[in-house]
Short mmCIF file of C-alpha atoms in Angstrom, two decimals:
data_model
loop_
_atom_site.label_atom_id
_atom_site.label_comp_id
_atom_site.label_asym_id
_atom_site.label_seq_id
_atom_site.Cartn_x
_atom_site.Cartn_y
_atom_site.Cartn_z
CA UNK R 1 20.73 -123.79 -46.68
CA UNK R 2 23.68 -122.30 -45.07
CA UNK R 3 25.42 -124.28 -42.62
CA UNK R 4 27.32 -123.13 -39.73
CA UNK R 5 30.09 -124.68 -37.72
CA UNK R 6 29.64 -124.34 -33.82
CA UNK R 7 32.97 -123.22 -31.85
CA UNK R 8 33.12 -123.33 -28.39
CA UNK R 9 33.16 -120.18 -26.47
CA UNK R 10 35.05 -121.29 -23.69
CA UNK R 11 39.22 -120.47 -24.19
CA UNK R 12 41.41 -122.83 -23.83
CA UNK R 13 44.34 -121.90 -21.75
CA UNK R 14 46.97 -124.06 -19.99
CA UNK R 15 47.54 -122.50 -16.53
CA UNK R 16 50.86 -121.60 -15.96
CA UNK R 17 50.38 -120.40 -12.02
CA UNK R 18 52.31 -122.92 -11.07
CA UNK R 19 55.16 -123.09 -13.68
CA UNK R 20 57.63 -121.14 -11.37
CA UNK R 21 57.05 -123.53 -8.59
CA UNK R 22 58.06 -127.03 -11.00
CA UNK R 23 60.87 -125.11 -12.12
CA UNK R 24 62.05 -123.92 -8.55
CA UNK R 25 61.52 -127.85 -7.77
CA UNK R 26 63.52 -129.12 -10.69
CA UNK R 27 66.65 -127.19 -10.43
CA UNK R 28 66.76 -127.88 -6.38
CA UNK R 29 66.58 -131.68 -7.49
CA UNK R 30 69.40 -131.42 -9.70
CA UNK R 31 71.30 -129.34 -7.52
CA UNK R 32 71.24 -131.79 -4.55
CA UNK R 33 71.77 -134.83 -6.72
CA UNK R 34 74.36 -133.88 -8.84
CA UNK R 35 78.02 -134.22 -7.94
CA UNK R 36 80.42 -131.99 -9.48
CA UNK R 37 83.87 -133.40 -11.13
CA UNK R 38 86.70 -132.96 -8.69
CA UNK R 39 89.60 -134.17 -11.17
CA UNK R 40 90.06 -133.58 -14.58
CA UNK R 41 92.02 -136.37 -15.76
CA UNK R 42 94.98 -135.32 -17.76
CA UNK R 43 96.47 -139.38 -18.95
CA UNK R 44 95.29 -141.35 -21.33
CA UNK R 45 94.98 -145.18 -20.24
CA UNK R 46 92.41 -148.01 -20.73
CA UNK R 47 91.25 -149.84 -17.43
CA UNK R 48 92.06 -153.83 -17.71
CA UNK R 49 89.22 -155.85 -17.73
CA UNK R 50 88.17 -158.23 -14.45
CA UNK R 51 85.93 -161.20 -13.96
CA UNK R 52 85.08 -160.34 -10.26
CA UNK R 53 85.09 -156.67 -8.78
CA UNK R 54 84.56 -155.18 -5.58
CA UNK R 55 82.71 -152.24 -5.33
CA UNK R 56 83.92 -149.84 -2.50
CA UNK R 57 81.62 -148.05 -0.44
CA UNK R 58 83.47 -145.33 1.52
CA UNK R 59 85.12 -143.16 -1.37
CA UNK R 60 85.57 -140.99 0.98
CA UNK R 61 88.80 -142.52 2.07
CA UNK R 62 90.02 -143.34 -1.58
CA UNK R 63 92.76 -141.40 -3.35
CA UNK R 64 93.09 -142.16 -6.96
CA UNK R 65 96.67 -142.33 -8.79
CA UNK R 66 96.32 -142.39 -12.63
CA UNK R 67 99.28 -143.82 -14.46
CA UNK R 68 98.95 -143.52 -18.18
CA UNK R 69 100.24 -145.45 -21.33
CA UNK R 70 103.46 -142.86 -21.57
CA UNK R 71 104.18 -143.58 -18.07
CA UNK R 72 102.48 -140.21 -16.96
CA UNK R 73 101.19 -140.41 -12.75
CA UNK R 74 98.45 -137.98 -12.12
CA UNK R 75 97.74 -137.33 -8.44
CA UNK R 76 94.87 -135.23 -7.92
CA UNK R 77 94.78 -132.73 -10.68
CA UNK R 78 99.06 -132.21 -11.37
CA UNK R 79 101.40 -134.57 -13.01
CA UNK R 80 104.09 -136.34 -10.82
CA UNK R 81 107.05 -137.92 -10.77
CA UNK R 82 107.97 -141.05 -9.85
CA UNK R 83 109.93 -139.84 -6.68
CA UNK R 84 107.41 -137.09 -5.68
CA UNK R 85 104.59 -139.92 -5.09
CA UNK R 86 106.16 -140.62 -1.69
CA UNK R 87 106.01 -137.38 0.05
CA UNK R 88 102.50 -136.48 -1.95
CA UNK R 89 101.08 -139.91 -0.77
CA UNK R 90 103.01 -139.30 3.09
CA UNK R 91 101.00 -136.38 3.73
CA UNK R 92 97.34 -137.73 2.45
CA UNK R 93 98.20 -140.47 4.85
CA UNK R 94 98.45 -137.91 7.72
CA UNK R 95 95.51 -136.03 6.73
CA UNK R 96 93.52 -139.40 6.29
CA UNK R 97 94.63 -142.45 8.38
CA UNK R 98 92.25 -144.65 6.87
CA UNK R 99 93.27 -143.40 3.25
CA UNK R 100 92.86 -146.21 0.46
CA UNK R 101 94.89 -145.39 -2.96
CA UNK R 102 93.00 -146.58 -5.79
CA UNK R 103 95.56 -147.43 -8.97
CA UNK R 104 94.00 -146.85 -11.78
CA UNK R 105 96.88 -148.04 -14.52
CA UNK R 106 96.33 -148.49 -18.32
CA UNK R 107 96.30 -152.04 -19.54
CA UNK R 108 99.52 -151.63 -21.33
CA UNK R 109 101.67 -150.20 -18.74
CA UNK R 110 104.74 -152.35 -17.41
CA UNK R 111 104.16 -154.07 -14.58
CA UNK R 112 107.81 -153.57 -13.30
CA UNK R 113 106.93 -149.43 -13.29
CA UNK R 114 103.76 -150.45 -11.17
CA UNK R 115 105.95 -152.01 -8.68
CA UNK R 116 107.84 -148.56 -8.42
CA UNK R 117 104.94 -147.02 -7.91
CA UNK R 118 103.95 -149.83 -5.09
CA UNK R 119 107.42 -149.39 -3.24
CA UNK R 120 106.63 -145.54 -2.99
CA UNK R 121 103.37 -145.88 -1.34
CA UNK R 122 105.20 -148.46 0.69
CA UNK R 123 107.54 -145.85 1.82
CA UNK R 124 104.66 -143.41 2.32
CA UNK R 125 102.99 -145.89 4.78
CA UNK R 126 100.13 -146.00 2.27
CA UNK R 127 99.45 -149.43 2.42
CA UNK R 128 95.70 -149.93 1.83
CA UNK R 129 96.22 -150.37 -2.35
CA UNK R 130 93.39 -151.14 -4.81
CA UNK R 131 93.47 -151.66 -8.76
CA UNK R 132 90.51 -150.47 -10.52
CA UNK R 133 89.01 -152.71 -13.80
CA UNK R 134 86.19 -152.67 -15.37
CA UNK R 135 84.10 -155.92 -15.39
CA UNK R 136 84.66 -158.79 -18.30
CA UNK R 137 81.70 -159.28 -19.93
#
């Protein structure tokens, strides 16, 4: 007796009609929902930790001043000096009136250095100042 094993005739294909379409879907999702990086960040530093932060919700208006664990300031994407953070700071103040500087200063940096930094955005009329932390677990 010779046995024989029944196949199916019918094909089995996964329609791909509509493959183009997903993909055309996909990349417009990711292309309207991702942000791209506006500043490379050239210091080193390590945020201090907080037990309570505020989360702002216009970043908009926030300019961000990195000061590393060398005593490095990064405004935007250039290193600064101590003395150019006045004028650099005066003129975001003109273009924004509302501007908020966001300090973000590694853990280790001296605080009397910070206060420089505070007296030049003084003297820049930049006087909406915020410290950035990360939250204490």
């Amino acid at each position: 007796m010779h046995f024989e094993k029944r196949r199916a005739n019918s094909k089995t294909e996964i329609p791909t009609s509509s493959m183009p379409d997903i993909i055309f879907m996909l990349l417009l999702f990711f292309m309207v929902t991702t942000t791209m990086r506006e500043v490379e960040v050239l210091v080193s530093f390590k945020l201090p930790e907080a037990k309570a932060i505020e989360k702002i919700e216009n970043k908009r208006l926030v300019q961000y001043i990195w000061v590393g664990k060398d005593k490095r300031v990064q405004i935007n994407d250039s290193l600064v000096k101590l003395e150019e953070i006045q004028n650099i700071m005066y003129n975001k103040a003109v273009e924004m009136p509302n501007v908020i500087v966001s300090l973000r200063v590694d853990q280790n940096t001296d605080m009397g250095f910070v206060t420089d930094i505070q007296q030049e955005l003084r003297k820049a009329s930049c006087l909406r100042i915020n410290y950035s932390a990360m939250i204490k677990v």
